[in-house]
Rosetta silent file (secondary structure, phi, psi, omega in degrees, C-alpha in Angstrom):
SEQUENCE: MAVQVEHQPSSPEGRLETEQLELELLLEGVYRQYGFDFREYAPASLKRRVWRRVDAEKAGTITGLLERLLHDPDVMERLLLDLSINVTSMFRDPTFYAALRTQVVPVLRTYPFTRIWVAGCSTGEEVYSLAIVLHEEGVDDRTRIYATDINEAVLERARAGVFPLDKMKEYTENYIRAGGRRSFSEYYLAKYERVLFDRSLTENVVWAPHNLVQDRGFNTFNLIMCRNVMIYFDRTLQTRVHELFYDSLERLGFLALGHKESIRFTGLEDRYEEVDAQEKLYRKVG
SCORE:     score description
SCORE:     0.000 S_00000001
   1 L     0.000  116.417 -179.941  -81.206 -210.382  -56.375 S_00000001
   2 L  -111.755  144.357 -176.369  -81.353 -208.619  -53.009 S_00000001
   3 L  -132.512  135.042  175.766  -81.506 -204.856  -52.575 S_00000001
   4 L  -132.648  139.471  171.792  -80.917 -202.720  -49.528 S_00000001
   5 L  -108.682  118.150 -167.872  -81.107 -198.976  -49.066 S_00000001
   6 L   -69.206  -35.469 -178.569  -78.800 -198.090  -46.206 S_00000001
   7 L  -156.395  160.042  177.588  -80.460 -194.879  -45.047 S_00000001
   8 L  -104.709  108.677 -179.144  -83.174 -192.424  -45.914 S_00000001
   9 L   -63.695  149.276 -175.563  -81.712 -188.941  -46.516 S_00000001
  10 L   -86.774  -26.183 -177.189  -83.539 -186.054  -44.876 S_00000001
  11 L   -78.795  150.121  177.177  -83.141 -183.451  -47.628 S_00000001
  12 H   -57.023  -40.244 -179.377  -85.614 -183.329  -50.563 S_00000001
  13 H   -63.886  -41.560  179.626  -82.735 -183.643  -53.017 S_00000001
  14 H   -65.590  -39.302  178.920  -81.405 -186.688  -51.210 S_00000001
  15 H   -65.419  -38.732  178.468  -84.824 -188.338  -51.119 S_00000001
  16 H   -65.029  -40.116  178.725  -85.258 -187.789  -54.862 S_00000001
  17 H   -64.459  -41.380  178.861  -81.848 -189.340  -55.542 S_00000001
  18 H   -64.770  -42.609  178.748  -82.717 -192.350  -53.376 S_00000001
  19 H   -61.908  -41.107  179.131  -86.087 -192.746  -55.090 S_00000001
  20 H   -64.456  -40.912  177.952  -84.407 -192.613  -58.504 S_00000001
  21 H   -63.632  -44.068  178.979  -81.883 -195.236  -57.443 S_00000001
  22 H   -61.232  -40.836  179.848  -84.657 -197.480  -56.123 S_00000001
  23 H   -63.894  -43.884  179.673  -86.575 -197.088  -59.396 S_00000001
  24 H   -62.733  -39.809  178.651  -83.498 -197.974  -61.465 S_00000001
  25 H   -67.546  -37.506  176.824  -82.875 -201.046  -59.305 S_00000001
  26 H   -61.113  -48.927 -178.084  -86.516 -202.093  -59.651 S_00000001
  27 H   -64.483  -36.913  177.169  -86.386 -201.862  -63.449 S_00000001
  28 H   -66.736  -40.548  178.193  -83.084 -203.741  -63.531 S_00000001
  29 H   -64.449  -42.309  177.279  -84.566 -206.444  -61.303 S_00000001
  30 H   -60.603  -42.576 -178.739  -87.658 -206.766  -63.506 S_00000001
  31 H   -65.797  -45.798 -176.916  -85.444 -207.089  -66.577 S_00000001
  32 H   -69.869  -39.338 -174.608  -83.120 -209.699  -65.082 S_00000001
  33 H   -82.181  -38.419 -171.100  -85.820 -211.792  -63.427 S_00000001
  34 H  -120.301  -11.914  176.570  -88.635 -211.603  -65.978 S_00000001
  35 L    84.605    5.157  177.113  -87.113 -210.248  -69.191 S_00000001
  36 L   -92.901  126.403 -174.624  -89.349 -207.169  -69.461 S_00000001
  37 L  -108.924  104.722  177.277  -87.330 -204.044  -70.215 S_00000001
  38 L  -109.384   14.847 -172.162  -88.906 -200.776  -69.056 S_00000001
  39 L   -69.536  -16.145  179.623  -85.586 -198.996  -68.523 S_00000001
  40 L  -113.711   22.115  173.284  -86.127 -196.601  -71.426 S_00000001
  41 E   -79.903  155.593  179.582  -89.707 -195.639  -70.651 S_00000001
  42 L   -59.050  124.500 -169.785  -90.447 -191.987  -69.890 S_00000001
  43 H   -64.611  -36.561 -175.764  -89.492 -191.653  -66.207 S_00000001
  44 H   -63.590  -49.297  179.231  -92.328 -189.400  -64.984 S_00000001
  45 H   -64.709  -40.603 -179.745  -95.115 -191.702  -66.143 S_00000001
  46 H   -61.158  -44.842 -178.220  -93.171 -194.765  -65.044 S_00000001
  47 H   -62.953  -41.166  178.810  -92.647 -193.422  -61.540 S_00000001
  48 H   -60.879  -43.176 -176.736  -96.364 -192.659  -61.093 S_00000001
  49 H   -71.099  -36.698  176.988  -97.341 -196.169  -62.133 S_00000001
  50 H   -64.978  -43.993  179.970  -94.738 -197.828  -59.940 S_00000001
  51 H   -66.446  -31.409  174.777  -95.878 -195.861  -56.887 S_00000001
  52 H   -61.237  -40.777  179.311  -99.477 -196.817  -57.644 S_00000001
  53 H   -73.465  -35.774  174.929  -98.426 -200.474  -57.431 S_00000001
  54 H   -56.275  -47.033 -179.385  -96.347 -199.804  -54.273 S_00000001
  55 H   -66.515  -42.615 -177.792  -99.491 -198.431  -52.603 S_00000001
  56 H   -65.186  -36.088 -179.754 -101.747 -201.201  -53.910 S_00000001
  57 H   -85.852   -4.886 -176.149  -99.354 -203.903  -52.660 S_00000001
  58 L    54.412   41.791 -178.183  -98.814 -202.017  -49.371 S_00000001
  59 L   -84.500  -16.938  177.109  -95.088 -202.434  -49.981 S_00000001
  60 L    85.137  -50.461 -178.530  -94.197 -199.073  -48.448 S_00000001
  61 L  -137.727  167.601  175.930  -91.259 -198.334  -50.754 S_00000001
  62 H   -64.822  -36.197  176.925  -90.094 -199.119  -54.270 S_00000001
  63 H   -63.185  -39.736  177.630  -87.453 -201.375  -52.716 S_00000001
  64 H   -63.129  -38.546  177.485  -90.191 -203.213  -50.846 S_00000001
  65 H   -65.298  -41.189  179.086  -92.070 -203.742  -54.099 S_00000001
  66 H   -59.972  -45.841  179.845  -88.909 -205.088  -55.739 S_00000001
  67 H   -59.070  -38.520 -178.614  -88.375 -207.622  -52.949 S_00000001
  68 H   -70.383  -46.072 -174.466  -91.947 -208.861  -53.353 S_00000001
  69 H   -71.356  -25.021  177.439  -92.008 -209.192  -57.105 S_00000001
  70 H   -67.034  -23.978 -177.356  -88.678 -211.032  -57.155 S_00000001
  71 H  -112.473   -4.449 -177.194  -90.268 -213.785  -55.070 S_00000001
  72 L  -139.526  101.830 -179.604  -93.879 -213.622  -56.243 S_00000001
  73 H   -59.334  -25.756  178.394  -94.689 -213.730  -59.984 S_00000001
  74 H   -65.115  -35.989  176.161  -98.276 -212.646  -59.226 S_00000001
  75 H   -65.730  -40.304  177.718  -96.952 -209.304  -57.977 S_00000001
  76 H   -63.387  -39.597  179.676  -94.967 -208.969  -61.203 S_00000001
  77 H   -62.491  -40.729  179.455  -98.086 -209.722  -63.229 S_00000001
  78 H   -69.227  -37.915  175.970  -99.989 -206.954  -61.461 S_00000001
  79 H   -64.624  -40.152 -179.842  -97.101 -204.511  -61.975 S_00000001
  80 H   -61.163  -38.343  176.999  -96.975 -205.444  -65.651 S_00000001
  81 H   -62.994  -35.022  178.535 -100.642 -204.543  -65.992 S_00000001
  82 H   -72.815  -38.733 -175.269  -99.848 -201.121  -64.508 S_00000001
  83 H   -81.780  -25.074  175.060  -96.799 -200.526  -66.710 S_00000001
  84 L   -79.908  113.496 -172.203  -98.461 -201.746  -69.905 S_00000001
  85 L   -71.826  112.110 -173.808 -100.433 -198.686  -70.945 S_00000001
  86 L  -118.086   34.341  176.651 -103.993 -199.909  -71.469 S_00000001
  87 L   -87.001  110.023 -174.851 -105.914 -196.657  -71.901 S_00000001
  88 L  -156.068  168.617  175.260 -108.010 -197.254  -75.006 S_00000001
  89 L  -162.192  163.869  179.328 -111.507 -197.182  -76.464 S_00000001
  90 L   -75.051  134.912 -178.321 -113.285 -198.134  -79.664 S_00000001
  91 L    53.614   37.932  174.827 -112.935 -195.581  -82.463 S_00000001
  92 L   -59.951  135.435 -172.204 -110.831 -193.407  -80.179 S_00000001
  93 L    58.205   71.163 -175.063 -110.162 -190.164  -82.060 S_00000001
  94 H   -54.272  -32.063 -179.720 -112.999 -190.691  -84.573 S_00000001
  95 H   -64.309  -28.428  175.959 -111.449 -188.282  -87.074 S_00000001
  96 H   -64.071  -45.702 -177.758 -108.487 -190.643  -87.367 S_00000001
  97 H   -69.227  -30.733  174.476 -110.742 -193.520  -88.423 S_00000001
  98 H   -64.869  -41.842  178.230 -112.554 -191.250  -90.859 S_00000001
  99 H   -67.538  -38.823  177.533 -109.187 -190.370  -92.421 S_00000001
 100 H   -60.267  -42.210 -178.305 -108.174 -194.027  -92.457 S_00000001
 101 H   -65.194  -39.329 -172.733 -111.380 -194.893  -94.278 S_00000001
 102 H   -94.821  -25.804 -172.594 -110.993 -192.214  -96.956 S_00000001
 103 H  -110.976  -21.539 -177.765 -107.226 -191.882  -97.388 S_00000001
 104 H  -109.560  -47.665 -176.637 -105.688 -195.281  -96.639 S_00000001
 105 H   -57.826  -40.289  177.677 -108.284 -197.970  -97.338 S_00000001
 106 H   -58.089  -32.656  176.475 -108.725 -196.950 -101.022 S_00000001
 107 H   -72.596  -43.580  178.574 -105.010 -197.627 -101.516 S_00000001
 108 H   -59.564  -32.765 -178.848 -105.188 -200.941  -99.660 S_00000001
 109 L   -63.322  -23.625 -178.323 -108.057 -201.914 -101.931 S_00000001
 110 L   -79.125  -10.334 -179.251 -105.690 -201.844 -104.925 S_00000001
 111 L   -94.972  147.177  177.579 -103.567 -204.670 -103.470 S_00000001
 112 L   -67.735  -29.505  178.891 -104.505 -208.354 -103.828 S_00000001
 113 L  -155.038  140.785 -178.769 -103.654 -208.938 -100.153 S_00000001
 114 E  -129.075  150.388  175.448 -102.601 -206.642  -97.319 S_00000001
 115 E  -119.710  133.214 -179.179 -100.959 -207.101  -93.943 S_00000001
 116 E  -125.047  135.405  176.533 -101.597 -204.697  -91.061 S_00000001
 117 E  -112.363  119.740  171.445  -99.740 -204.546  -87.754 S_00000001
 118 E  -102.190  100.533 -175.229 -101.504 -203.047  -84.738 S_00000001
 119 E   -91.648  132.513 -175.417  -98.606 -202.684  -82.295 S_00000001
 120 L    70.948   50.872 -171.216  -99.451 -202.223  -78.632 S_00000001
 121 L   -76.470   -9.821  178.486 -103.038 -203.325  -79.209 S_00000001
 122 L    54.492 -134.911 -174.893 -103.885 -203.499  -75.491 S_00000001
 123 L   -84.946    8.593  165.944 -107.332 -205.000  -74.829 S_00000001
 124 L    99.347   -2.681 -177.499 -108.279 -204.905  -78.502 S_00000001
 125 H   -57.970  -39.464 -179.550 -110.664 -201.996  -78.917 S_00000001
 126 H   -67.684  -36.189 -179.660 -108.543 -200.511  -81.697 S_00000001
 127 H   -65.760  -44.685  178.773 -108.349 -203.856  -83.494 S_00000001
 128 H   -65.616  -36.839  176.999 -112.127 -204.304  -83.494 S_00000001
 129 H   -61.862  -46.956  178.859 -112.552 -200.722  -84.692 S_00000001
 130 H   -62.053  -42.642 -179.162 -110.145 -201.338  -87.569 S_00000001
 131 H   -61.782  -37.433  178.577 -111.843 -204.636  -88.411 S_00000001
 132 H   -65.887  -43.925  177.858 -115.214 -202.904  -88.651 S_00000001
 133 H   -59.687  -47.247 -178.862 -113.824 -200.262  -91.028 S_00000001
 134 H   -63.094  -37.967  178.268 -112.230 -202.934  -93.220 S_00000001
 135 H   -64.109  -46.490 -178.219 -115.471 -204.943  -93.225 S_00000001
 136 H   -68.014  -25.424  178.854 -117.581 -201.963  -94.251 S_00000001
 137 L   -92.616    0.620  173.799 -115.115 -201.096  -97.012 S_00000001
 138 L    74.291   24.660  179.542 -115.132 -204.651  -98.344 S_00000001
 139 L  -118.503    5.376 -176.015 -111.436 -205.435  -97.881 S_00000001
 140 H   -66.370  -30.568 -176.109 -111.538 -207.555  -94.731 S_00000001
 141 H   -75.262  -10.629  176.598 -111.494 -210.869  -96.608 S_00000001
 142 H  -126.204   35.168  177.739 -108.074 -210.103  -98.128 S_00000001
 143 E  -132.699  135.591  173.007 -106.452 -208.501  -95.108 S_00000001
 144 E  -112.476  125.298  178.164 -104.505 -210.092  -92.261 S_00000001
 145 E  -104.155  127.424  173.649 -104.239 -208.078  -89.034 S_00000001
 146 E  -104.374  112.050 -176.814 -101.406 -208.843  -86.623 S_00000001
 147 E  -107.706  116.947 -174.205 -102.386 -207.535  -83.184 S_00000001
 148 E  -126.581  153.952  175.497  -99.544 -207.541  -80.667 S_00000001
 149 E  -157.144  155.953  178.490  -98.906 -206.427  -77.118 S_00000001
 150 L   -69.600  -25.655 -169.637  -96.267 -206.988  -74.463 S_00000001
 151 L  -105.135  113.127 -177.453  -98.875 -208.248  -71.995 S_00000001
 152 H   -69.589  -26.382  178.451 -100.379 -211.674  -72.641 S_00000001
 153 H   -65.384  -42.769  179.361 -103.132 -211.098  -70.069 S_00000001
 154 H   -73.483  -28.629  175.215 -104.573 -208.166  -72.013 S_00000001
 155 H   -62.825  -37.975  177.519 -104.169 -210.116  -75.262 S_00000001
 156 H   -63.882  -40.083  176.961 -106.447 -212.791  -73.817 S_00000001
 157 H   -64.773  -40.751  179.169 -109.043 -210.149  -73.034 S_00000001
 158 H   -63.093  -44.236 -178.675 -108.699 -208.755  -76.553 S_00000001
 159 H   -61.518  -34.754 -178.032 -109.099 -212.190  -78.101 S_00000001
 160 H   -67.888  -32.572  178.190 -112.295 -212.778  -76.113 S_00000001
 161 L    69.354   30.395 -179.565 -113.960 -209.663  -77.585 S_00000001
 162 E  -110.985  127.742 -176.640 -116.035 -208.977  -74.466 S_00000001
 163 E  -134.626  160.423 -178.676 -116.496 -205.376  -73.352 S_00000001
 164 E   -65.915  137.795  179.136 -118.617 -203.495  -70.789 S_00000001
 165 H   -62.627  -35.046 -175.877 -122.151 -202.690  -71.896 S_00000001
 166 H   -70.788   -6.738  175.864 -121.964 -199.228  -70.351 S_00000001
 167 H   -87.613  -11.848 -170.393 -119.229 -198.289  -72.853 S_00000001
 168 H   -68.080  -30.168  177.981 -121.451 -198.859  -75.888 S_00000001
 169 H   -63.635  -47.595  178.384 -123.061 -195.413  -75.856 S_00000001
 170 H   -62.284  -44.390 -177.092 -119.638 -193.741  -76.070 S_00000001
 171 H   -67.241  -35.466  178.180 -118.419 -196.234  -78.666 S_00000001
 172 H   -64.767  -42.800  178.681 -121.557 -195.789  -80.772 S_00000001
 173 H   -63.349  -42.087  177.267 -121.069 -192.021  -80.824 S_00000001
 174 H   -61.429  -44.185 -178.839 -117.412 -192.494  -81.810 S_00000001
 175 H   -60.436  -43.483  179.506 -118.403 -194.941  -84.556 S_00000001
 176 H   -63.654  -45.650 -179.939 -120.920 -192.518  -86.047 S_00000001
 177 H   -66.514  -23.735  179.638 -118.395 -189.665  -86.017 S_00000001
 178 L   -84.338    2.502  177.944 -115.839 -191.989  -87.662 S_00000001
 179 L    92.849   21.604  179.913 -118.134 -192.451  -90.658 S_00000001
 180 L   -57.404  145.522 -171.881 -119.802 -195.714  -89.655 S_00000001
 181 L  -111.818   -0.443 -179.153 -122.284 -197.020  -92.197 S_00000001
 182 L  -131.651 -176.506  170.099 -124.455 -199.366  -90.171 S_00000001
 183 L   -79.274  123.896 -174.650 -126.109 -199.565  -86.794 S_00000001
 184 H   -58.963  -31.786 -177.922 -123.238 -200.160  -84.381 S_00000001
 185 H   -65.951  -14.083  177.155 -125.339 -202.581  -82.326 S_00000001
 186 H   -68.181  -16.977 -175.282 -125.309 -205.002  -85.281 S_00000001
 187 H   -91.540   -4.816 -177.778 -121.708 -205.849  -84.424 S_00000001
 188 E  -144.385  161.763  176.595 -122.272 -207.183  -80.919 S_00000001
 189 E  -114.557  122.158 -178.639 -124.580 -209.249  -78.745 S_00000001
 190 E   -92.207  135.736  176.686 -125.512 -207.755  -75.379 S_00000001
 191 E  -148.647  119.933 -176.940 -126.026 -209.992  -72.364 S_00000001
 192 L    58.002 -122.515 -175.985 -126.383 -208.728  -68.803 S_00000001
 193 L  -102.288   11.828 -177.412 -123.668 -206.083  -68.272 S_00000001
 194 E  -128.488  162.242  172.973 -121.347 -207.230  -71.077 S_00000001
 195 E  -128.498  146.526  177.316 -121.316 -207.383  -74.856 S_00000001
 196 E  -114.325  122.360 -179.022 -119.690 -209.952  -77.130 S_00000001
 197 E   -80.235  149.569 -177.041 -118.472 -208.728  -80.506 S_00000001
 198 L   -53.577  124.923 -177.042 -119.148 -210.751  -83.634 S_00000001
 199 H   -63.770  -24.386 -179.143 -116.458 -213.417  -83.963 S_00000001
 200 H   -64.351  -21.939 -179.432 -116.332 -212.942  -87.725 S_00000001
 201 H   -64.361  -27.680 -175.072 -114.631 -209.577  -87.170 S_00000001
 202 H  -113.976   20.761  177.009 -111.474 -211.287  -85.966 S_00000001
 203 L   -61.422  -30.986 -178.359 -111.340 -214.294  -88.293 S_00000001
 204 L  -108.106   26.756  178.257 -108.334 -212.711  -90.006 S_00000001
 205 E  -107.549  132.113  172.499 -106.667 -211.421  -86.838 S_00000001
 206 E  -106.400  116.471  178.092 -103.514 -212.991  -85.397 S_00000001
 207 E   -94.679  128.952 -176.284 -103.091 -212.160  -81.696 S_00000001
 208 E  -154.716  145.474  174.606  -99.503 -212.510  -80.492 S_00000001
 209 E   -72.003  139.913  175.765  -97.151 -211.235  -77.774 S_00000001
 210 L  -156.340  132.827 -178.385  -94.507 -208.808  -78.984 S_00000001
 211 L  -105.749  109.061 -178.276  -92.229 -206.507  -77.011 S_00000001
 212 L   -61.897  -25.570 -177.894  -91.458 -203.294  -78.903 S_00000001
 213 L   -73.953  -35.812 -169.841  -88.506 -202.648  -76.596 S_00000001
 214 L  -119.133  -31.559 -170.882  -86.714 -205.938  -77.248 S_00000001
 215 L   -83.506  155.748  178.608  -88.244 -207.942  -80.100 S_00000001
 216 L   -90.807  176.531  174.359  -87.392 -207.669  -83.775 S_00000001
 217 L   -67.884  160.728 -175.447  -89.691 -207.332  -86.754 S_00000001
 218 L  -135.736    0.338  178.494  -91.531 -210.435  -87.893 S_00000001
 219 L  -170.940 -178.063  170.497  -93.068 -209.552  -91.277 S_00000001
 220 L  -116.752  149.360 -168.044  -93.564 -206.686  -93.725 S_00000001
 221 E  -134.779  152.225  174.195  -96.724 -204.610  -93.681 S_00000001
 222 E   -88.297  -21.126  177.720  -98.809 -202.270  -95.782 S_00000001
 223 E  -149.868  130.959  171.547 -100.011 -200.414  -92.684 S_00000001
 224 E  -118.992  125.101  175.879  -98.597 -200.178  -89.165 S_00000001
 225 E  -112.046  120.627  175.197 -100.755 -198.623  -86.449 S_00000001
 226 E  -141.621   86.358 -169.563  -99.070 -197.743  -83.166 S_00000001
 227 L  -108.205  128.339  175.241 -101.166 -195.039  -81.600 S_00000001
 228 L    63.187   35.319  175.571 -100.648 -193.499  -78.152 S_00000001
 229 L  -112.439  -48.942 -173.144  -97.932 -195.975  -77.185 S_00000001
 230 H   -74.085   -9.496  174.683  -94.631 -194.210  -77.852 S_00000001
 231 H   -64.798  -15.265  178.979  -95.573 -191.142  -75.818 S_00000001
 232 H   -96.094    2.364  179.264  -94.547 -193.291  -72.835 S_00000001
 233 E  -101.555  152.749  172.622  -91.063 -194.004  -74.269 S_00000001
 234 L   -77.397  173.397 -172.161  -88.002 -191.812  -73.963 S_00000001
 235 H   -61.231  -40.587 -178.760  -86.487 -190.282  -77.101 S_00000001
 236 H   -62.524  -45.057 -179.277  -83.875 -193.007  -77.616 S_00000001
 237 H   -68.579  -38.592  176.705  -86.439 -195.796  -77.438 S_00000001
 238 H   -56.915  -45.443 -178.967  -88.852 -193.905  -79.686 S_00000001
 239 H   -62.638  -41.871 -179.571  -86.164 -193.653  -82.349 S_00000001
 240 H   -64.244  -40.976  179.777  -85.354 -197.356  -82.100 S_00000001
 241 H   -68.788  -38.531  176.554  -89.008 -198.350  -82.438 S_00000001
 242 H   -60.926  -38.196  176.914  -89.447 -196.001  -85.402 S_00000001
 243 H   -64.699  -38.522  175.916  -86.515 -197.718  -87.107 S_00000001
 244 H   -61.148  -45.192 -179.851  -88.210 -201.071  -86.485 S_00000001
 245 H   -65.170  -42.971 -179.890  -91.434 -199.793  -88.052 S_00000001
 246 H   -59.190  -45.773  179.928  -89.634 -198.291  -91.032 S_00000001
 247 H   -67.107  -23.884 -177.097  -87.845 -201.562  -91.725 S_00000001
 248 H   -90.837   -7.580 -179.767  -91.143 -203.457  -91.330 S_00000001
 249 E   -89.862  137.830  168.867  -93.099 -201.332  -93.796 S_00000001
 250 E   -65.193  156.889  173.651  -93.447 -202.201  -97.450 S_00000001
 251 E   -59.272  134.224 -175.582  -92.456 -199.413  -99.808 S_00000001
 252 E    70.574   14.983  174.368  -95.372 -196.939  -99.933 S_00000001
 253 E   -75.497  161.371 -175.411  -96.738 -198.501  -96.748 S_00000001
 254 E  -104.108  145.678  173.641  -98.579 -196.355  -94.201 S_00000001
 255 E  -121.745  128.711 -179.740  -97.652 -195.487  -90.615 S_00000001
 256 E  -118.799  122.387  179.256 -100.345 -194.294  -88.191 S_00000001
 257 E  -115.198  171.689  176.034  -99.409 -192.615  -84.905 S_00000001
 258 L   -76.870  164.776 -175.959 -101.379 -190.997  -82.099 S_00000001
 259 L   -59.044  -28.635 -177.302 -102.287 -187.311  -82.139 S_00000001
 260 L   -97.027    7.872 -176.871  -99.483 -186.430  -79.691 S_00000001
 261 L  -109.916  164.730 -174.812  -96.839 -188.460  -81.500 S_00000001
 262 L  -159.185  161.182  171.995  -94.584 -187.593  -84.426 S_00000001
 263 L   -93.326    1.928  178.464  -91.750 -188.807  -86.639 S_00000001
 264 L   -62.482  145.576  177.436  -89.829 -185.597  -85.922 S_00000001
 265 L    68.530   12.793  177.931  -86.343 -186.052  -84.451 S_00000001
 266 L   -94.674  -11.971 -175.005  -86.242 -189.722  -85.483 S_00000001
 267 L    81.653    4.621 -177.440  -83.926 -189.162  -88.440 S_00000001
 268 L  -115.701    6.125 -174.272  -86.566 -190.666  -90.710 S_00000001
 269 H   -55.402  -40.646 -175.523  -88.618 -187.570  -91.516 S_00000001
 270 H   -79.667    0.716  178.322  -87.399 -187.354  -95.106 S_00000001
 271 H  -101.021    3.606  176.402  -88.290 -190.995  -95.734 S_00000001
 272 E  -128.110  155.336  166.237  -92.007 -190.402  -95.271 S_00000001
 273 E  -112.462  146.516  177.737  -94.565 -188.116  -96.822 S_00000001
 274 E   -76.796  123.950  173.650  -97.400 -186.676  -94.766 S_00000001
 275 E   -89.581  -42.708  177.410 -100.746 -188.107  -95.774 S_00000001
 276 E  -150.467  104.539 -174.800 -102.655 -186.280  -93.051 S_00000001
 277 L   -63.512  -40.030 -178.253 -100.672 -184.060  -90.693 S_00000001
 278 L   -66.969  -39.747 -176.753 -103.488 -183.649  -88.172 S_00000001
 279 L   -91.517    4.080  177.940 -104.216 -187.379  -87.946 S_00000001
 280 L    55.205   50.510  174.911 -100.495 -188.308  -87.960 S_00000001
 281 E  -107.262  126.002 -177.683 -100.757 -190.505  -91.028 S_00000001
 282 E  -127.572  159.283  177.319  -97.550 -190.987  -93.001 S_00000001
 283 E  -130.330  130.516 -178.183  -96.489 -192.958  -96.078 S_00000001
 284 E   -69.727  124.813  178.691  -93.064 -194.500  -96.583 S_00000001
 285 L  -125.293  -17.949 -177.969  -91.341 -193.140  -99.679 S_00000001
 286 L   -79.953    0.000    0.000  -87.629 -193.521  -98.899 S_00000001
């Protein structure tokens, strides 16, 4: 796939139109060559991340970046890391984990076995946080967590369970505010500038690639957590992913979203009840 831009218009409006065309061609090229579909991501965030990669690769233009990634999979891998939103931390939004502990886990405890899907798990901080809560509440031995992400490179990092030592102060404070019941340092071994989390935390975790844009459901779940992922999708894609989650939830299953996300305008509002409006916790009733 070869792309040429015949001229660079001098007017601001013309330059914006050319940039938009280049971006659309880039996304189409990525989809055709590598199978990753970012065409329905929110354009403002997408454009910032693409230009960051243009600058890092010294490609000059979006078209220049497209030419490089079509011939060099390593460039595509680096772009994928930029486009896969990997902003995360352990016990991020501690009040959410406190609500999960008090309002969701007691229900999960009534089931003989539960399945949880952490969609868009990134480098795994959220998965380890969830595993710690389940361990402290005594339900980890009858729970299977499916942790998925579009990016296999970040999944490998998540599976390793190694995180920077300098993050532990922040994570410890989050853990305490989330209602943690032990000393947080009991869960990891520090060595040099890194820490390794206890392998027992992920004995019941399945790490797997999954593309929310393209892939179908693969099981039914008692809880689906997809926090701070769909804010980067446009409205059409958000609705499609919400339909996937709804179909993947058991009746009376829970859906957990990020603080800036909502089920409003998805057409599914009347099929859920609010468990905690502030923490964006919902329960399927339809």
